[in-house]
Amino acid sequence: MVKVTYIEHNGRVHDVDVPHGTTVMEGARDHGIPGIEADCGGACSCATCHALVEQSWIAKLPAKQPMEQDMLDFAYQTDPARSRLTCQIRVNETLDGLVLRLPERQA
Ligand code: FES
């Protein structure tokens, strides 16, 4: 398990244990975290799993693939450096302690 912290737009904090090999989106969905909708179920085709990664974690995440980058154009209030689609981040031990902020709303 890897600890991931999801912070809602209203500041409410959720610390969740996410299993290795699953995605950050699945960790939120499976724990009922408000703010991640994931309408496409993780197929990188909806942009409703958008979250903003805390600054200190940006460089530790795998690089965005072109499909994720393209889909982020449809997300609400993105930040070029911090925005990610959480279905595209697979959890492993290097991400233990990851912190993300959820947007005010999804696309
Ligand atoms: Fe649809 Fe991530 S769940 S793009």
PDB file of N, CA, C and O in Angstrom, residues 37-101:
ATOM      1  N   GLU A  37     -14.332  12.255 -10.719  1.00  0.00           N
ATOM      2  CA  GLU A  37     -15.513  11.625 -11.313  1.00  0.00           C
ATOM      3  C   GLU A  37     -15.155  10.413 -12.167  1.00  0.00           C
ATOM      4  O   GLU A  37     -15.845   9.407 -12.148  1.00  0.00           O
ATOM      5  N   ALA A  38     -14.102  10.520 -12.951  1.00  0.00           N
ATOM      6  CA  ALA A  38     -13.586   9.389 -13.736  1.00  0.00           C
ATOM      7  C   ALA A  38     -14.660   8.754 -14.609  1.00  0.00           C
ATOM      8  O   ALA A  38     -14.860   7.540 -14.595  1.00  0.00           O
ATOM      9  N   ASP A  39     -15.320   9.578 -15.383  1.00  0.00           N
ATOM     10  CA  ASP A  39     -16.441   9.113 -16.208  1.00  0.00           C
ATOM     11  C   ASP A  39     -16.059   8.009 -17.190  1.00  0.00           C
ATOM     12  O   ASP A  39     -16.885   7.156 -17.513  1.00  0.00           O
ATOM     13  N   CYS A  40     -14.845   8.017 -17.693  1.00  0.00           N
ATOM     14  CA  CYS A  40     -14.469   7.011 -18.698  1.00  0.00           C
ATOM     15  C   CYS A  40     -13.862   5.770 -18.072  1.00  0.00           C
ATOM     16  O   CYS A  40     -13.478   4.843 -18.783  1.00  0.00           O
ATOM     17  N   GLY A  41     -13.754   5.748 -16.766  1.00  0.00           N
ATOM     18  CA  GLY A  41     -13.252   4.560 -16.088  1.00  0.00           C
ATOM     19  C   GLY A  41     -11.756   4.348 -16.194  1.00  0.00           C
ATOM     20  O   GLY A  41     -11.255   3.273 -15.881  1.00  0.00           O
ATOM     21  N   GLY A  42     -11.048   5.364 -16.641  1.00  0.00           N
ATOM     22  CA  GLY A  42      -9.590   5.260 -16.693  1.00  0.00           C
ATOM     23  C   GLY A  42      -9.022   5.099 -18.094  1.00  0.00           C
ATOM     24  O   GLY A  42      -7.852   4.757 -18.239  1.00  0.00           O
ATOM     25  N   ALA A  43      -9.832   5.340 -19.101  1.00  0.00           N
ATOM     26  CA  ALA A  43      -9.389   5.155 -20.486  1.00  0.00           C
ATOM     27  C   ALA A  43      -8.715   6.395 -21.073  1.00  0.00           C
ATOM     28  O   ALA A  43      -8.419   6.426 -22.268  1.00  0.00           O
ATOM     29  N   CYS A  44      -8.488   7.397 -20.264  1.00  0.00           N
ATOM     30  CA  CYS A  44      -7.848   8.642 -20.722  1.00  0.00           C
ATOM     31  C   CYS A  44      -8.677   9.310 -21.822  1.00  0.00           C
ATOM     32  O   CYS A  44      -8.142   9.797 -22.809  1.00  0.00           O
ATOM     33  N   SER A  45      -9.982   9.315 -21.632  1.00  0.00           N
ATOM     34  CA  SER A  45     -10.820   9.927 -22.663  1.00  0.00           C
ATOM     35  C   SER A  45     -11.915  10.820 -22.099  1.00  0.00           C
ATOM     36  O   SER A  45     -12.897  11.087 -22.793  1.00  0.00           O
ATOM     37  N   CYS A  46     -11.778  11.286 -20.843  1.00  0.00           N
ATOM     38  CA  CYS A  46     -12.829  12.154 -20.316  1.00  0.00           C
ATOM     39  C   CYS A  46     -12.293  13.391 -19.587  1.00  0.00           C
ATOM     40  O   CYS A  46     -12.978  14.385 -19.498  1.00  0.00           O
ATOM     41  N   ALA A  47     -11.122  13.322 -19.008  1.00  0.00           N
ATOM     42  CA  ALA A  47     -10.507  14.431 -18.263  1.00  0.00           C
ATOM     43  C   ALA A  47     -11.239  14.779 -16.968  1.00  0.00           C
ATOM     44  O   ALA A  47     -11.013  15.857 -16.417  1.00  0.00           O
ATOM     45  N   THR A  48     -12.104  13.881 -16.469  1.00  0.00           N
ATOM     46  CA  THR A  48     -12.800  14.175 -15.212  1.00  0.00           C
ATOM     47  C   THR A  48     -12.116  13.522 -13.999  1.00  0.00           C
ATOM     48  O   THR A  48     -12.721  13.386 -12.943  1.00  0.00           O
ATOM     49  N   CYS A  49     -10.877  13.169 -14.182  1.00  0.00           N
ATOM     50  CA  CYS A  49     -10.071  12.666 -13.053  1.00  0.00           C
ATOM     51  C   CYS A  49      -8.916  13.622 -12.805  1.00  0.00           C
ATOM     52  O   CYS A  49      -7.913  13.252 -12.214  1.00  0.00           O
ATOM     53  N   HIS A  50      -9.084  14.852 -13.244  1.00  0.00           N
ATOM     54  CA  HIS A  50      -8.026  15.860 -13.143  1.00  0.00           C
ATOM     55  C   HIS A  50      -7.708  16.206 -11.682  1.00  0.00           C
ATOM     56  O   HIS A  50      -8.612  16.339 -10.853  1.00  0.00           O
ATOM     57  N   ALA A  51      -6.443  16.339 -11.382  1.00  0.00           N
ATOM     58  CA  ALA A  51      -6.007  16.819 -10.065  1.00  0.00           C
ATOM     59  C   ALA A  51      -4.711  17.597 -10.244  1.00  0.00           C
ATOM     60  O   ALA A  51      -4.000  17.459 -11.248  1.00  0.00           O
ATOM     61  N   LEU A  52      -4.423  18.407  -9.239  1.00  0.00           N
ATOM     62  CA  LEU A  52      -3.208  19.227  -9.252  1.00  0.00           C
ATOM     63  C   LEU A  52      -2.218  18.630  -8.256  1.00  0.00           C
ATOM     64  O   LEU A  52      -2.506  18.540  -7.055  1.00  0.00           O
ATOM     65  N   VAL A  53      -1.078  18.233  -8.752  1.00  0.00           N
ATOM     66  CA  VAL A  53      -0.048  17.612  -7.924  1.00  0.00           C
ATOM     67  C   VAL A  53       0.683  18.694  -7.132  1.00  0.00           C
ATOM     68  O   VAL A  53       0.980  19.772  -7.673  1.00  0.00           O
ATOM     69  N   GLU A  54       0.953  18.417  -5.869  1.00  0.00           N
ATOM     70  CA  GLU A  54       1.727  19.371  -5.082  1.00  0.00           C
ATOM     71  C   GLU A  54       3.099  19.578  -5.730  1.00  0.00           C
ATOM     72  O   GLU A  54       3.701  18.635  -6.264  1.00  0.00           O
ATOM     73  N   GLN A  55       3.569  20.800  -5.658  1.00  0.00           N
ATOM     74  CA  GLN A  55       4.801  21.204  -6.349  1.00  0.00           C
ATOM     75  C   GLN A  55       5.952  20.225  -6.124  1.00  0.00           C
ATOM     76  O   GLN A  55       6.660  19.861  -7.067  1.00  0.00           O
ATOM     77  N   SER A  56       6.143  19.776  -4.903  1.00  0.00           N
ATOM     78  CA  SER A  56       7.299  18.935  -4.582  1.00  0.00           C
ATOM     79  C   SER A  56       7.234  17.556  -5.229  1.00  0.00           C
ATOM     80  O   SER A  56       8.229  16.832  -5.250  1.00  0.00           O
ATOM     81  N   TRP A  57       6.078  17.191  -5.759  1.00  0.00           N
ATOM     82  CA  TRP A  57       5.911  15.862  -6.363  1.00  0.00           C
ATOM     83  C   TRP A  57       5.984  15.877  -7.883  1.00  0.00           C
ATOM     84  O   TRP A  57       6.039  14.812  -8.512  1.00  0.00           O
ATOM     85  N   ILE A  58       6.000  17.017  -8.493  1.00  0.00           N
ATOM     86  CA  ILE A  58       5.934  17.097  -9.955  1.00  0.00           C
ATOM     87  C   ILE A  58       7.035  16.261 -10.614  1.00  0.00           C
ATOM     88  O   ILE A  58       6.774  15.439 -11.497  1.00  0.00           O
ATOM     89  N   ALA A  59       8.261  16.439 -10.168  1.00  0.00           N
ATOM     90  CA  ALA A  59       9.391  15.773 -10.821  1.00  0.00           C
ATOM     91  C   ALA A  59       9.455  14.282 -10.499  1.00  0.00           C
ATOM     92  O   ALA A  59      10.165  13.539 -11.177  1.00  0.00           O
ATOM     93  N   LYS A  60       8.741  13.841  -9.479  1.00  0.00           N
ATOM     94  CA  LYS A  60       8.806  12.424  -9.090  1.00  0.00           C
ATOM     95  C   LYS A  60       7.817  11.557  -9.849  1.00  0.00           C
ATOM     96  O   LYS A  60       7.880  10.334  -9.786  1.00  0.00           O
ATOM     97  N   LEU A  61       6.901  12.193 -10.539  1.00  0.00           N
ATOM     98  CA  LEU A  61       5.891  11.439 -11.279  1.00  0.00           C
ATOM     99  C   LEU A  61       6.406  11.083 -12.672  1.00  0.00           C
ATOM    100  O   LEU A  61       7.237  11.787 -13.232  1.00  0.00           O
ATOM    101  N   PRO A  62       5.898   9.981 -13.232  1.00  0.00           N
ATOM    102  CA  PRO A  62       6.253   9.666 -14.623  1.00  0.00           C
ATOM    103  C   PRO A  62       5.775  10.777 -15.546  1.00  0.00           C
ATOM    104  O   PRO A  62       4.772  11.436 -15.267  1.00  0.00           O
ATOM    105  N   ALA A  63       6.504  10.989 -16.618  1.00  0.00           N
ATOM    106  CA  ALA A  63       6.156  12.061 -17.555  1.00  0.00           C
ATOM    107  C   ALA A  63       4.791  11.818 -18.189  1.00  0.00           C
ATOM    108  O   ALA A  63       4.359  10.674 -18.334  1.00  0.00           O
ATOM    109  N   LYS A  64       4.136  12.902 -18.548  1.00  0.00           N
ATOM    110  CA  LYS A  64       2.849  12.785 -19.242  1.00  0.00           C
ATOM    111  C   LYS A  64       3.067  12.219 -20.638  1.00  0.00           C
ATOM    112  O   LYS A  64       3.975  12.655 -21.352  1.00  0.00           O
ATOM    113  N   GLN A  65       2.205  11.294 -21.014  1.00  0.00           N
ATOM    114  CA  GLN A  65       2.203  10.788 -22.384  1.00  0.00           C
ATOM    115  C   GLN A  65       1.369  11.756 -23.246  1.00  0.00           C
ATOM    116  O   GLN A  65       0.543  12.501 -22.719  1.00  0.00           O
ATOM    117  N   PRO A  66       1.575  11.743 -24.556  1.00  0.00           N
ATOM    118  CA  PRO A  66       0.852  12.695 -25.421  1.00  0.00           C
ATOM    119  C   PRO A  66      -0.667  12.635 -25.253  1.00  0.00           C
ATOM    120  O   PRO A  66      -1.332  13.675 -25.283  1.00  0.00           O
ATOM    121  N   MET A  67      -1.216  11.448 -25.048  1.00  0.00           N
ATOM    122  CA  MET A  67      -2.679  11.343 -24.924  1.00  0.00           C
ATOM    123  C   MET A  67      -3.166  12.066 -23.664  1.00  0.00           C
ATOM    124  O   MET A  67      -4.194  12.750 -23.683  1.00  0.00           O
ATOM    125  N   GLU A  68      -2.438  11.915 -22.563  1.00  0.00           N
ATOM    126  CA  GLU A  68      -2.813  12.624 -21.335  1.00  0.00           C
ATOM    127  C   GLU A  68      -2.700  14.128 -21.549  1.00  0.00           C
ATOM    128  O   GLU A  68      -3.595  14.887 -21.164  1.00  0.00           O
ATOM    129  N   GLN A  69      -1.625  14.539 -22.178  1.00  0.00           N
ATOM    130  CA  GLN A  69      -1.439  15.972 -22.426  1.00  0.00           C
ATOM    131  C   GLN A  69      -2.586  16.539 -23.252  1.00  0.00           C
ATOM    132  O   GLN A  69      -3.121  17.604 -22.955  1.00  0.00           O
ATOM    133  N   ASP A  70      -2.993  15.790 -24.281  1.00  0.00           N
ATOM    134  CA  ASP A  70      -4.094  16.254 -25.136  1.00  0.00           C
ATOM    135  C   ASP A  70      -5.404  16.336 -24.360  1.00  0.00           C
ATOM    136  O   ASP A  70      -6.170  17.292 -24.490  1.00  0.00           O
ATOM    137  N   MET A  71      -5.673  15.333 -23.531  1.00  0.00           N
ATOM    138  CA  MET A  71      -6.940  15.316 -22.789  1.00  0.00           C
ATOM    139  C   MET A  71      -6.989  16.419 -21.737  1.00  0.00           C
ATOM    140  O   MET A  71      -8.053  16.929 -21.399  1.00  0.00           O
ATOM    141  N   LEU A  72      -5.856  16.823 -21.226  1.00  0.00           N
ATOM    142  CA  LEU A  72      -5.843  17.894 -20.222  1.00  0.00           C
ATOM    143  C   LEU A  72      -6.380  19.209 -20.797  1.00  0.00           C
ATOM    144  O   LEU A  72      -6.812  20.085 -20.047  1.00  0.00           O
ATOM    145  N   ASP A  73      -6.391  19.328 -22.118  1.00  0.00           N
ATOM    146  CA  ASP A  73      -6.964  20.529 -22.732  1.00  0.00           C
ATOM    147  C   ASP A  73      -8.455  20.652 -22.413  1.00  0.00           C
ATOM    148  O   ASP A  73      -9.022  21.741 -22.504  1.00  0.00           O
ATOM    149  N   PHE A  74      -9.098  19.541 -22.056  1.00  0.00           N
ATOM    150  CA  PHE A  74     -10.534  19.545 -21.770  1.00  0.00           C
ATOM    151  C   PHE A  74     -10.824  19.658 -20.266  1.00  0.00           C
ATOM    152  O   PHE A  74     -11.983  19.696 -19.862  1.00  0.00           O
ATOM    153  N   ALA A  75      -9.812  19.696 -19.456  1.00  0.00           N
ATOM    154  CA  ALA A  75     -10.007  19.781 -18.004  1.00  0.00           C
ATOM    155  C   ALA A  75     -10.222  21.237 -17.589  1.00  0.00           C
ATOM    156  O   ALA A  75      -9.855  22.174 -18.306  1.00  0.00           O
ATOM    157  N   TYR A  76     -10.805  21.406 -16.400  1.00  0.00           N
ATOM    158  CA  TYR A  76     -11.161  22.732 -15.886  1.00  0.00           C
ATOM    159  C   TYR A  76      -9.998  23.334 -15.111  1.00  0.00           C
ATOM    160  O   TYR A  76      -9.441  22.686 -14.212  1.00  0.00           O
ATOM    161  N   GLN A  77      -9.640  24.558 -15.446  1.00  0.00           N
ATOM    162  CA  GLN A  77      -8.613  25.329 -14.743  1.00  0.00           C
ATOM    163  C   GLN A  77      -7.345  24.520 -14.490  1.00  0.00           C
ATOM    164  O   GLN A  77      -6.991  24.220 -13.345  1.00  0.00           O
ATOM    165  N   THR A  78      -6.694  24.192 -15.560  1.00  0.00           N
ATOM    166  CA  THR A  78      -5.459  23.418 -15.429  1.00  0.00           C
ATOM    167  C   THR A  78      -4.260  24.320 -15.150  1.00  0.00           C
ATOM    168  O   THR A  78      -4.291  25.525 -15.399  1.00  0.00           O
ATOM    169  N   ASP A  79      -3.232  23.688 -14.655  1.00  0.00           N
ATOM    170  CA  ASP A  79      -1.951  24.346 -14.433  1.00  0.00           C
ATOM    171  C   ASP A  79      -0.928  23.567 -15.268  1.00  0.00           C
ATOM    172  O   ASP A  79      -0.865  22.336 -15.143  1.00  0.00           O
ATOM    173  N   PRO A  80      -0.165  24.219 -16.108  1.00  0.00           N
ATOM    174  CA  PRO A  80       0.728  23.492 -17.019  1.00  0.00           C
ATOM    175  C   PRO A  80       1.683  22.534 -16.304  1.00  0.00           C
ATOM    176  O   PRO A  80       1.999  21.467 -16.823  1.00  0.00           O
ATOM    177  N   ALA A  81       2.151  22.909 -15.146  1.00  0.00           N
ATOM    178  CA  ALA A  81       3.126  22.065 -14.450  1.00  0.00           C
ATOM    179  C   ALA A  81       2.456  21.051 -13.527  1.00  0.00           C
ATOM    180  O   ALA A  81       2.917  19.910 -13.410  1.00  0.00           O
ATOM    181  N   ARG A  82       1.393  21.447 -12.861  1.00  0.00           N
ATOM    182  CA  ARG A  82       0.852  20.614 -11.783  1.00  0.00           C
ATOM    183  C   ARG A  82      -0.305  19.719 -12.190  1.00  0.00           C
ATOM    184  O   ARG A  82      -0.641  18.778 -11.471  1.00  0.00           O
ATOM    185  N   SER A  83      -0.966  20.003 -13.292  1.00  0.00           N
ATOM    186  CA  SER A  83      -2.156  19.240 -13.660  1.00  0.00           C
ATOM    187  C   SER A  83      -1.802  17.859 -14.193  1.00  0.00           C
ATOM    188  O   SER A  83      -0.907  17.713 -15.032  1.00  0.00           O
ATOM    189  N   ARG A  84      -2.527  16.866 -13.693  1.00  0.00           N
ATOM    190  CA  ARG A  84      -2.403  15.486 -14.190  1.00  0.00           C
ATOM    191  C   ARG A  84      -3.774  14.846 -14.240  1.00  0.00           C
ATOM    192  O   ARG A  84      -4.683  15.240 -13.508  1.00  0.00           O
ATOM    193  N   LEU A  85      -3.877  13.839 -15.115  1.00  0.00           N
ATOM    194  CA  LEU A  85      -5.044  12.965 -15.087  1.00  0.00           C
ATOM    195  C   LEU A  85      -4.678  11.789 -14.191  1.00  0.00           C
ATOM    196  O   LEU A  85      -3.736  11.038 -14.482  1.00  0.00           O
ATOM    197  N   THR A  86      -5.423  11.639 -13.113  1.00  0.00           N
ATOM    198  CA  THR A  86      -5.008  10.668 -12.095  1.00  0.00           C
ATOM    199  C   THR A  86      -5.143   9.222 -12.560  1.00  0.00           C
ATOM    200  O   THR A  86      -4.520   8.340 -11.974  1.00  0.00           O
ATOM    201  N   CYS A  87      -5.913   8.986 -13.618  1.00  0.00           N
ATOM    202  CA  CYS A  87      -5.993   7.611 -14.135  1.00  0.00           C
ATOM    203  C   CYS A  87      -4.717   7.207 -14.851  1.00  0.00           C
ATOM    204  O   CYS A  87      -4.529   6.026 -15.159  1.00  0.00           O
ATOM    205  N   GLN A  88      -3.860   8.168 -15.111  1.00  0.00           N
ATOM    206  CA  GLN A  88      -2.620   7.876 -15.831  1.00  0.00           C
ATOM    207  C   GLN A  88      -1.417   7.771 -14.887  1.00  0.00           C
ATOM    208  O   GLN A  88      -0.279   7.654 -15.337  1.00  0.00           O
ATOM    209  N   ILE A  89      -1.674   7.816 -13.597  1.00  0.00           N
ATOM    210  CA  ILE A  89      -0.581   7.691 -12.617  1.00  0.00           C
ATOM    211  C   ILE A  89      -0.764   6.384 -11.867  1.00  0.00           C
ATOM    212  O   ILE A  89      -1.691   6.236 -11.053  1.00  0.00           O
ATOM    213  N   ARG A  90       0.089   5.432 -12.163  1.00  0.00           N
ATOM    214  CA  ARG A  90       0.016   4.134 -11.497  1.00  0.00           C
ATOM    215  C   ARG A  90       0.889   4.186 -10.231  1.00  0.00           C
ATOM    216  O   ARG A  90       2.004   4.680 -10.245  1.00  0.00           O
ATOM    217  N   VAL A  91       0.342   3.652  -9.166  1.00  0.00           N
ATOM    218  CA  VAL A  91       0.978   3.773  -7.857  1.00  0.00           C
ATOM    219  C   VAL A  91       2.090   2.731  -7.684  1.00  0.00           C
ATOM    220  O   VAL A  91       1.914   1.571  -8.023  1.00  0.00           O
ATOM    221  N   ASN A  92       3.211   3.195  -7.178  1.00  0.00           N
ATOM    222  CA  ASN A  92       4.277   2.281  -6.734  1.00  0.00           C
ATOM    223  C   ASN A  92       4.942   2.913  -5.514  1.00  0.00           C
ATOM    224  O   ASN A  92       4.565   4.015  -5.102  1.00  0.00           O
ATOM    225  N   GLU A  93       5.928   2.221  -4.956  1.00  0.00           N
ATOM    226  CA  GLU A  93       6.498   2.669  -3.672  1.00  0.00           C
ATOM    227  C   GLU A  93       7.151   4.044  -3.765  1.00  0.00           C
ATOM    228  O   GLU A  93       7.251   4.742  -2.759  1.00  0.00           O
ATOM    229  N   THR A  94       7.581   4.449  -4.937  1.00  0.00           N
ATOM    230  CA  THR A  94       8.216   5.771  -5.058  1.00  0.00           C
ATOM    231  C   THR A  94       7.206   6.907  -4.872  1.00  0.00           C
ATOM    232  O   THR A  94       7.607   8.051  -4.697  1.00  0.00           O
ATOM    233  N   LEU A  95       5.928   6.581  -4.918  1.00  0.00           N
ATOM    234  CA  LEU A  95       4.894   7.614  -4.774  1.00  0.00           C
ATOM    235  C   LEU A  95       4.298   7.655  -3.371  1.00  0.00           C
ATOM    236  O   LEU A  95       3.294   8.338  -3.139  1.00  0.00           O
ATOM    237  N   ASP A  96       4.909   6.931  -2.437  1.00  0.00           N
ATOM    238  CA  ASP A  96       4.381   6.938  -1.071  1.00  0.00           C
ATOM    239  C   ASP A  96       4.443   8.349  -0.493  1.00  0.00           C
ATOM    240  O   ASP A  96       5.511   8.973  -0.475  1.00  0.00           O
ATOM    241  N   GLY A  97       3.297   8.872  -0.083  1.00  0.00           N
ATOM    242  CA  GLY A  97       3.224  10.229   0.456  1.00  0.00           C
ATOM    243  C   GLY A  97       2.753  11.257  -0.554  1.00  0.00           C
ATOM    244  O   GLY A  97       2.684  12.456  -0.245  1.00  0.00           O
ATOM    245  N   LEU A  98       2.406  10.813  -1.747  1.00  0.00           N
ATOM    246  CA  LEU A  98       1.938  11.730  -2.806  1.00  0.00           C
ATOM    247  C   LEU A  98       0.771  12.591  -2.311  1.00  0.00           C
ATOM    248  O   LEU A  98      -0.130  12.095  -1.637  1.00  0.00           O
ATOM    249  N   VAL A  99       0.812  13.865  -2.665  1.00  0.00           N
ATOM    250  CA  VAL A  99      -0.245  14.804  -2.273  1.00  0.00           C
ATOM    251  C   VAL A  99      -0.799  15.473  -3.529  1.00  0.00           C
ATOM    252  O   VAL A  99      -0.039  15.982  -4.362  1.00  0.00           O
ATOM    253  N   LEU A 100      -2.132  15.451  -3.652  1.00  0.00           N
ATOM    254  CA  LEU A 100      -2.796  16.095  -4.786  1.00  0.00           C
ATOM    255  C   LEU A 100      -3.936  16.967  -4.290  1.00  0.00           C
ATOM    256  O   LEU A 100      -4.590  16.646  -3.296  1.00  0.00           O
ATOM    257  N   ARG A 101      -4.165  18.038  -5.007  1.00  0.00           N
ATOM    258  CA  ARG A 101      -5.321  18.903  -4.720  1.00  0.00           C
ATOM    259  C   ARG A 101      -6.345  18.728  -5.826  1.00  0.00           C
ATOM    260  O   ARG A 101      -5.995  18.715  -7.006  1.00  0.00           O
TER     261      ARG A 101
END
